Tab-separated table of C-alpha atoms and ligand atoms in Angstrom:
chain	number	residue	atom	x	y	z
X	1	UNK	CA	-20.978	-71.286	42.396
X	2	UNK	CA	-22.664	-68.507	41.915
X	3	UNK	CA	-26.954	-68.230	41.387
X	4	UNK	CA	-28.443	-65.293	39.902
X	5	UNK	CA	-32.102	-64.874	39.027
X	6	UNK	CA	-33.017	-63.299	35.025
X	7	UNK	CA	-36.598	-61.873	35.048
X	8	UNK	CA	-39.117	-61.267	32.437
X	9	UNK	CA	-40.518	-58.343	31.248
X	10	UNK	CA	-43.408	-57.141	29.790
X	11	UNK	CA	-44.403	-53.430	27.997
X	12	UNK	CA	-47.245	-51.823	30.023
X	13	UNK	CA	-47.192	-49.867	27.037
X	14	UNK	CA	-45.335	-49.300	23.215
X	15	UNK	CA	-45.212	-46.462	21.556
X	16	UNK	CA	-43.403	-46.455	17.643
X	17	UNK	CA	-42.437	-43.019	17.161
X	18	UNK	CA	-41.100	-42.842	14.097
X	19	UNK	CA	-38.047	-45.531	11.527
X	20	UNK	CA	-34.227	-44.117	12.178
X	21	UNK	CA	-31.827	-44.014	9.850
X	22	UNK	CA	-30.303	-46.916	11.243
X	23	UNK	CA	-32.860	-49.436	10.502
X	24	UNK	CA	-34.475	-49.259	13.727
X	25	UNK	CA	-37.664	-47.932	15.676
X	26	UNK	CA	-37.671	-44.803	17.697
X	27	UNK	CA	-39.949	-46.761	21.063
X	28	UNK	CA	-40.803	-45.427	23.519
X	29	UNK	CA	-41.956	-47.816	26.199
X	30	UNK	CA	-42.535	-48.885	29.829
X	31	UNK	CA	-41.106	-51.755	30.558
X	32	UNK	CA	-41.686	-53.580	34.126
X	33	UNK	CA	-39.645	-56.563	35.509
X	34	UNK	CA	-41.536	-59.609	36.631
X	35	UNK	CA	-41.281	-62.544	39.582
X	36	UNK	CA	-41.222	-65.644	36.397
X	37	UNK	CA	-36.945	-65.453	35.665
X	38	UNK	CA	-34.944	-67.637	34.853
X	39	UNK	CA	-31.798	-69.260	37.172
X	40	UNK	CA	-28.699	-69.112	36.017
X	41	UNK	CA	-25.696	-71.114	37.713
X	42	UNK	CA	-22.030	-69.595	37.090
X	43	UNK	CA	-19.457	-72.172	37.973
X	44	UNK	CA	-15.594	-71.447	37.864
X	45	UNK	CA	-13.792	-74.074	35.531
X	46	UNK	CA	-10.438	-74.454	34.382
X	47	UNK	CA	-10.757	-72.665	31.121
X	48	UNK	CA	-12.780	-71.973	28.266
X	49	UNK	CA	-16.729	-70.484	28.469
X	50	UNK	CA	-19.126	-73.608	28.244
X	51	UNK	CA	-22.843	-73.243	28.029
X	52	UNK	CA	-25.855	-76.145	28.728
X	53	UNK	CA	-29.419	-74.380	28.529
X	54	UNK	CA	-32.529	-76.877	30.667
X	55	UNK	CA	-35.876	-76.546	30.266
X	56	UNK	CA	-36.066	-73.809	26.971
X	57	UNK	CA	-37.468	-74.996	23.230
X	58	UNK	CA	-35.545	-76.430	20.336
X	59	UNK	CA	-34.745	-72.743	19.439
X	60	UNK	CA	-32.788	-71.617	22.406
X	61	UNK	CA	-29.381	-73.094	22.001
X	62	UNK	CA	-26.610	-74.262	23.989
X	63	UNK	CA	-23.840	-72.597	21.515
X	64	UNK	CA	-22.648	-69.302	20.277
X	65	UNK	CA	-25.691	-68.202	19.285
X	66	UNK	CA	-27.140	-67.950	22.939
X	67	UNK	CA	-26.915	-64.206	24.526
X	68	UNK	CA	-25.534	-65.920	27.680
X	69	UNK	CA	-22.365	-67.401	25.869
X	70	UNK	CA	-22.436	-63.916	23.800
X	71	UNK	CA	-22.529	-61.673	26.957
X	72	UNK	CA	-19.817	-63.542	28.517
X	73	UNK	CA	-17.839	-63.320	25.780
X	74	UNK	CA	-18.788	-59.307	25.557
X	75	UNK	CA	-17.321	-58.624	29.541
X	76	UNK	CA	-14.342	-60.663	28.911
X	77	UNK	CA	-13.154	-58.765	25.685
X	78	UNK	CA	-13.888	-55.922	27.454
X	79	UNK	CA	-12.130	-56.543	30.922
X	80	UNK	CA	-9.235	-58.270	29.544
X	81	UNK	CA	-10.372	-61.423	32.205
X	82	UNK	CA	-9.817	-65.083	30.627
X	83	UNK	CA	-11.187	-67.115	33.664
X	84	UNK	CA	-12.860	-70.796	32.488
X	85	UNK	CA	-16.813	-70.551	33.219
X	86	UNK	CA	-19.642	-72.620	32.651
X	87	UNK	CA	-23.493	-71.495	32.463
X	88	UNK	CA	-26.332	-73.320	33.008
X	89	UNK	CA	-29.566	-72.007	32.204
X	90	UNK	CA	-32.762	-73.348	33.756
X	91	UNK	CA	-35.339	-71.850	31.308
X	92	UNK	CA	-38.424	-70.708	32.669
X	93	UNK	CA	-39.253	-67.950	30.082
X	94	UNK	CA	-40.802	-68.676	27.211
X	95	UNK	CA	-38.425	-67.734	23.889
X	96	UNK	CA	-40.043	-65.742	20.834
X	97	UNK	CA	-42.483	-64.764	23.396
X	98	UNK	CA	-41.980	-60.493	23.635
X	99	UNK	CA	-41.114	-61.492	27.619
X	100	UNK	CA	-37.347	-60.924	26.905
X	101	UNK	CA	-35.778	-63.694	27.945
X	102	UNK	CA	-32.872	-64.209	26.138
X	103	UNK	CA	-31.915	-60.439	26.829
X	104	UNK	CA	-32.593	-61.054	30.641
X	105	UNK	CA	-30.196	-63.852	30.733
X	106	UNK	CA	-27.143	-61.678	29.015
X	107	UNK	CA	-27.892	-58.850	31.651
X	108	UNK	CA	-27.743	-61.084	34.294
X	109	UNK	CA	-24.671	-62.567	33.179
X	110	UNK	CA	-22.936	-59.157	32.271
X	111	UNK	CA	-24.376	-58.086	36.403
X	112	UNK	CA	-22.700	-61.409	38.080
X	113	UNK	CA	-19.705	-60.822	36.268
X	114	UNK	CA	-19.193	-57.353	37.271
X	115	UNK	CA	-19.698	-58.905	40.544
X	116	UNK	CA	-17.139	-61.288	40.243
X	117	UNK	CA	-14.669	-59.173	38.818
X	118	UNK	CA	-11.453	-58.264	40.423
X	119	UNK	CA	-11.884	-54.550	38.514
X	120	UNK	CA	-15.104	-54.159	38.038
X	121	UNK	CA	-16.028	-52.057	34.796
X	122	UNK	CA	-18.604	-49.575	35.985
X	123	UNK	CA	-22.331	-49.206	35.176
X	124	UNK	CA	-21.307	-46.993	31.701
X	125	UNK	CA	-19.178	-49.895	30.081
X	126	UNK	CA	-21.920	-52.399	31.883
X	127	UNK	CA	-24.571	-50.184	29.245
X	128	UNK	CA	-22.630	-50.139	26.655
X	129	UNK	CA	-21.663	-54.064	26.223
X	130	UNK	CA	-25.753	-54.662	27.344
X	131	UNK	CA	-26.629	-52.362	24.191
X	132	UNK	CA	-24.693	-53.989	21.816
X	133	UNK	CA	-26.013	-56.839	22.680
X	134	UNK	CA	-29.669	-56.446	22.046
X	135	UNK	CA	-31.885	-53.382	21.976
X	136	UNK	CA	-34.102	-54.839	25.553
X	137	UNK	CA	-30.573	-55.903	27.550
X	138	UNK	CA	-29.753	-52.340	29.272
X	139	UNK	CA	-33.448	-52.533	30.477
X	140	UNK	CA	-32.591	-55.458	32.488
X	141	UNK	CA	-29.480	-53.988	34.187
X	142	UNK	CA	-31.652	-51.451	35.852
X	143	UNK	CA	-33.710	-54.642	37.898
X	144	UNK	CA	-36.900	-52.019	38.072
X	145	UNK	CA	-39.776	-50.623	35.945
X	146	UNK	CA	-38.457	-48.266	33.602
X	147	UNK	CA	-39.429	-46.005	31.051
X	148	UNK	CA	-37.065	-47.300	28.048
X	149	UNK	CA	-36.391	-44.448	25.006
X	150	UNK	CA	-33.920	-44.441	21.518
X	151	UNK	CA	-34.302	-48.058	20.166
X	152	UNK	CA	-35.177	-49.229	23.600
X	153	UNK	CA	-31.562	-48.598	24.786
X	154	UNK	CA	-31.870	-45.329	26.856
X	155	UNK	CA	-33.597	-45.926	30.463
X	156	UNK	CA	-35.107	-44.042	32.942
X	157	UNK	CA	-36.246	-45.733	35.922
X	158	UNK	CA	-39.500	-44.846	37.270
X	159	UNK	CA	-41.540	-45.644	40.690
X	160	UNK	CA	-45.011	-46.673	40.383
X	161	UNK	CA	-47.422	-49.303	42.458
X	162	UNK	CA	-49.911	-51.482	41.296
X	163	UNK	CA	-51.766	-53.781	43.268
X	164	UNK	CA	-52.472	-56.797	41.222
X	165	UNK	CA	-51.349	-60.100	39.272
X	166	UNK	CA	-50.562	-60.838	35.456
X	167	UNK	CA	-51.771	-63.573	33.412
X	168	UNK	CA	-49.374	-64.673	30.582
X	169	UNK	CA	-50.635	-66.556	27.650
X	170	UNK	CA	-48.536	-67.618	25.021
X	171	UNK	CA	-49.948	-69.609	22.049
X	172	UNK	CA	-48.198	-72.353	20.445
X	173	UNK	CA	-46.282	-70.406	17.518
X	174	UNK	CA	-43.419	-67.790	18.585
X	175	UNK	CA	-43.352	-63.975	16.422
X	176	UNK	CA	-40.079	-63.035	15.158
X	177	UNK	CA	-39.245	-58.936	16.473
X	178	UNK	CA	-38.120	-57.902	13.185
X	179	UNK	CA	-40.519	-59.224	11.040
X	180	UNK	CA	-43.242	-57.537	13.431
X	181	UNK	CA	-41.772	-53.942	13.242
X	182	UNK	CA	-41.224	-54.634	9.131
X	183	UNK	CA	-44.816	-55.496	9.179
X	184	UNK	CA	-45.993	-52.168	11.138
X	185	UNK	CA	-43.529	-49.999	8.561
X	186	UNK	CA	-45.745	-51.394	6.133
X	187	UNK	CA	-48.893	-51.038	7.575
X	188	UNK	CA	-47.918	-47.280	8.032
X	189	UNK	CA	-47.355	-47.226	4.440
X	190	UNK	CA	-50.691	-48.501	3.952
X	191	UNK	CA	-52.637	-46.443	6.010
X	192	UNK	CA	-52.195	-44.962	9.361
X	193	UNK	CA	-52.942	-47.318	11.949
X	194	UNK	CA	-55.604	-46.396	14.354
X	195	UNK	CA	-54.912	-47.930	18.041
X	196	UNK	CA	-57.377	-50.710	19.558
X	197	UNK	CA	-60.663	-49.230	19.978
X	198	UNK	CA	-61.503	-51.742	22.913
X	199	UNK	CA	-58.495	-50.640	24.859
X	200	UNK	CA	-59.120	-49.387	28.661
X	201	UNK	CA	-56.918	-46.213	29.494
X	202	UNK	CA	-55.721	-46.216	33.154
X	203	UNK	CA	-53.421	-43.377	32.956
X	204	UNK	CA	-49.616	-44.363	32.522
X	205	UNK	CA	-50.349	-48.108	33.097
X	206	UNK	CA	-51.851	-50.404	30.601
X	207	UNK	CA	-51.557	-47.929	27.466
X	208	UNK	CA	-51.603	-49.810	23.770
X	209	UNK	CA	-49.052	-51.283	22.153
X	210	UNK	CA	-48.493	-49.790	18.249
X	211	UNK	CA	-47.132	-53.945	17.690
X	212	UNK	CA	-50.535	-55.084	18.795
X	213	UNK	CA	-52.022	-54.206	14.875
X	214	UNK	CA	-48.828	-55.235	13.130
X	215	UNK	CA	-49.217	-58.812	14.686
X	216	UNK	CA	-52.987	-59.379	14.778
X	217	UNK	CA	-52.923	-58.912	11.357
X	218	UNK	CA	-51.242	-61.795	10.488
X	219	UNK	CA	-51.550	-63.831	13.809
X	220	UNK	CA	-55.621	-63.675	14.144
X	221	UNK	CA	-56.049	-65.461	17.188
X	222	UNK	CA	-53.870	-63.285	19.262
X	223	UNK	CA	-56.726	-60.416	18.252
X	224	UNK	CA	-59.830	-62.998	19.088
X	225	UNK	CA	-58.041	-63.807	22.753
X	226	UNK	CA	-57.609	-59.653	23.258
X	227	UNK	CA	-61.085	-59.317	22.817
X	228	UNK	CA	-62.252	-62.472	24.516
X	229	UNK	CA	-59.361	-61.597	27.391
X	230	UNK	CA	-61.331	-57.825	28.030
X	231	UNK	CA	-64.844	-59.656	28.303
X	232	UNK	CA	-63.774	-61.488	31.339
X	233	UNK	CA	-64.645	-60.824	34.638
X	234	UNK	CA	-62.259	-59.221	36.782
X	235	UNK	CA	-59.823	-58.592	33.635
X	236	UNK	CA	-58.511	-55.124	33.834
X	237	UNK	CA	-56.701	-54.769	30.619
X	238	UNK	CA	-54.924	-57.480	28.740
X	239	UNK	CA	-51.820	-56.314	26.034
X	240	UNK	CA	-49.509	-57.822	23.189
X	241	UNK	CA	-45.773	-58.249	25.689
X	242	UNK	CA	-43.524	-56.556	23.030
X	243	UNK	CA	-43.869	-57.696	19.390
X	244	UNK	CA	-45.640	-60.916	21.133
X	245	UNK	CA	-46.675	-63.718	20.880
X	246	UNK	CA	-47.322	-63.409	24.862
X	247	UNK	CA	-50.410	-61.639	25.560
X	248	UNK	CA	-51.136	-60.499	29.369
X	249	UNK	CA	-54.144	-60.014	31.299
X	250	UNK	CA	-53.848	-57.623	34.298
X	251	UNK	CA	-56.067	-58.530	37.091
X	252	UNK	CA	-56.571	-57.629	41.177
X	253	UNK	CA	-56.447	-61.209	42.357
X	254	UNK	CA	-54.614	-63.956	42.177
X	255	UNK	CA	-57.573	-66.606	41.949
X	256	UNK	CA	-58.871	-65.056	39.480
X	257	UNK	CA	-56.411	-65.113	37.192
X	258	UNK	CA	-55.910	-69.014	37.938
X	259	UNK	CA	-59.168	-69.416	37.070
X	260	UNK	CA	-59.087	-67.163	33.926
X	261	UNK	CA	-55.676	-69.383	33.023
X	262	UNK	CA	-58.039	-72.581	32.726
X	263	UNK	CA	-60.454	-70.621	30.900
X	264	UNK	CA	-58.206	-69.752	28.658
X	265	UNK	CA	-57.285	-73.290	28.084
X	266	UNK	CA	-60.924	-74.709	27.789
X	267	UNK	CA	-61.482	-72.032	25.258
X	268	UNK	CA	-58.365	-71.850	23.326
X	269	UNK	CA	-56.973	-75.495	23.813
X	270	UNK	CA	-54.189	-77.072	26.095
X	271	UNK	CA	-51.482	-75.734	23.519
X	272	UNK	CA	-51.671	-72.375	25.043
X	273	UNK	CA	-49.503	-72.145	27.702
X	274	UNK	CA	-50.346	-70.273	30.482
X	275	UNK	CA	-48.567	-68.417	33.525
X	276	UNK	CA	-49.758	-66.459	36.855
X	277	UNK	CA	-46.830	-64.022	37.949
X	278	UNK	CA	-46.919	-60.479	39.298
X	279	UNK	CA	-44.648	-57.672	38.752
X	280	UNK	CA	-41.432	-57.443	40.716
X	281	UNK	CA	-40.614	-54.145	41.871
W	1	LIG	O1	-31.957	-55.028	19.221
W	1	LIG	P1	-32.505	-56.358	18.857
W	1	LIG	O2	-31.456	-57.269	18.260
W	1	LIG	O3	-33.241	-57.019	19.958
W	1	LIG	O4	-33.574	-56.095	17.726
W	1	LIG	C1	-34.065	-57.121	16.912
W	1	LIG	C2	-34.707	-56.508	15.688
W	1	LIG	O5	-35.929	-55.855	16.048
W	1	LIG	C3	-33.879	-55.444	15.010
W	1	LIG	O6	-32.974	-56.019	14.108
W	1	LIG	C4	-34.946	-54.639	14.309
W	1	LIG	O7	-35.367	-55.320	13.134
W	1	LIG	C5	-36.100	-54.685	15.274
W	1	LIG	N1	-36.119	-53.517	16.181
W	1	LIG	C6	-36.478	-52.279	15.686
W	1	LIG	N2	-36.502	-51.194	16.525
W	1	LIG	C7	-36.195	-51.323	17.828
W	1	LIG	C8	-35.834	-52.588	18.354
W	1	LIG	C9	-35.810	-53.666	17.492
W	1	LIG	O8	-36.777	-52.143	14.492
W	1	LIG	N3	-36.254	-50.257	18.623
């Protein structure tokens, strides 16, 4: 049996430049990987690809729908390999979150079996199957922070440190990606969108994220906790993750964001769900 580990992500910052001609958004983004993952268990069976997700909402499925089954599915067209293999997922990662789990979980599973393989495919067919797969999956090949270009596909790792730990808070309702980057074509249609005036600029970390107005305008609470998030102590910045509905609070120390986590729950109510992790680098 084989045990690999899928990490979240979240976008220190998002930057929409611009609608391609292929439906999607020109981003460009730093992405970071974080210590919350997931576990997936590979398991050699007879034949076949089975699937049983633990742990995840109603929405993440144990069919042929899930990224995991897809991904396998992806590296064994490609490599020609028919070996049986079963998956199980212990979700820890929220889904419809902007923490890109689902994504995690098919690089993962496109990384172990590369590993496995008797003829491994090399890290440019590895890219290629990840892309196709989702626009955030070659991100998570790269296990490192990352400046992500093109529709999110294109990555350049980068090195930076930061001392410090991330609060997660996801409210009880999930955001749907491409209904948040319809709404921000619209809004640009509109008028063009300003960035969040309360935002804190620390130089390449923390920037905005051009989903934050897109979503707030429709999902008002996430805009109350922003501003309620940057009038706590301690709180060095706090961002949409992706097109949400996670919103992050970057602070130095760790007890301080466990006790910001059960503010956040006296204040916004036990629904919100609520997670201390750190970036992984
Ligand atoms: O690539 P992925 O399947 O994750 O994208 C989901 C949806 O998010 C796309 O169908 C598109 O509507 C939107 N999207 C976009 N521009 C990007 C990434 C995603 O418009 N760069």
């Amino acid at each position: 049996m084989i045990v690999i580990k899928a990490p979240a992500k979240v976008n220190l910052s998002l930057k929409i430049l611009g609608k391609r001609p292929d439906g999607f958004h020109e981003l460009e983004t730093l992405m970071v990987p974080l210590e919350l993952a997931d576990e997936i268990q590979i398991t050699r069976i007879e034949s076949g690809v089975t699937l049983l997700c633990e742990g995840g909402s109603a929405d993440v499925t144990s069919d042929a729908q899930n990224l995991v089954w897809r991904a396998a599915m992806a590296y064994q067209s490609a490599s020609g390999d028919r070996e049986g293999l079963h998956f199980l997922v212990k979700k820890q990662i929220p889904s419809g979150a902007g923490l890109g789990g689902g994504s995690s979980d098919a690089a993962a599973v496109l990384l172990a079996l590369e590993e496995m393989a008797e003829h491994p495919l090399g890290m440019d067919v590895l890219q290629g199957l990840a892309a196709d797969l989702g626009s955030d999956v070659p991100f998570f090949l790269y296990r490192c922070a990352a400046i992500c270009k093109g529709r999110g596909e294109l990555i350049q790792p980068v090195t930076f440190s930061w001392d410090g730990y991330l609060l997660l808070i996801k409210p009880p309702f999930s955001i749907s990606t491409p209904w948040a980057f319809t709404r921000y074509a619209e809004m640009q249609q509109e008028k063009p969108l300003g960035s969040c005036n309360e935002e804190k600029d620390n130089g390449i970390l923390f920037k905005n994220n051009d989903l934050e107005a897109p979503v707030f305008s429709k999902y008002l609470v996430l805009a109350v906790l922003k501003r309620w998030l940057l009038q706590q102590a301690g709180v060095e910045n706090a961002l949409l993750c992706g097109s949400g509905s996670t919103m992050f609070a970057a602070v130095r120390e760790r007890k301080d964001a466990e006790l910001l986590a059960d503010a956040v729950k006296a204040e916004f109510g036990e629904a919100f769900w609520t997670c201390v992790t750190s970036i992984s680098f």
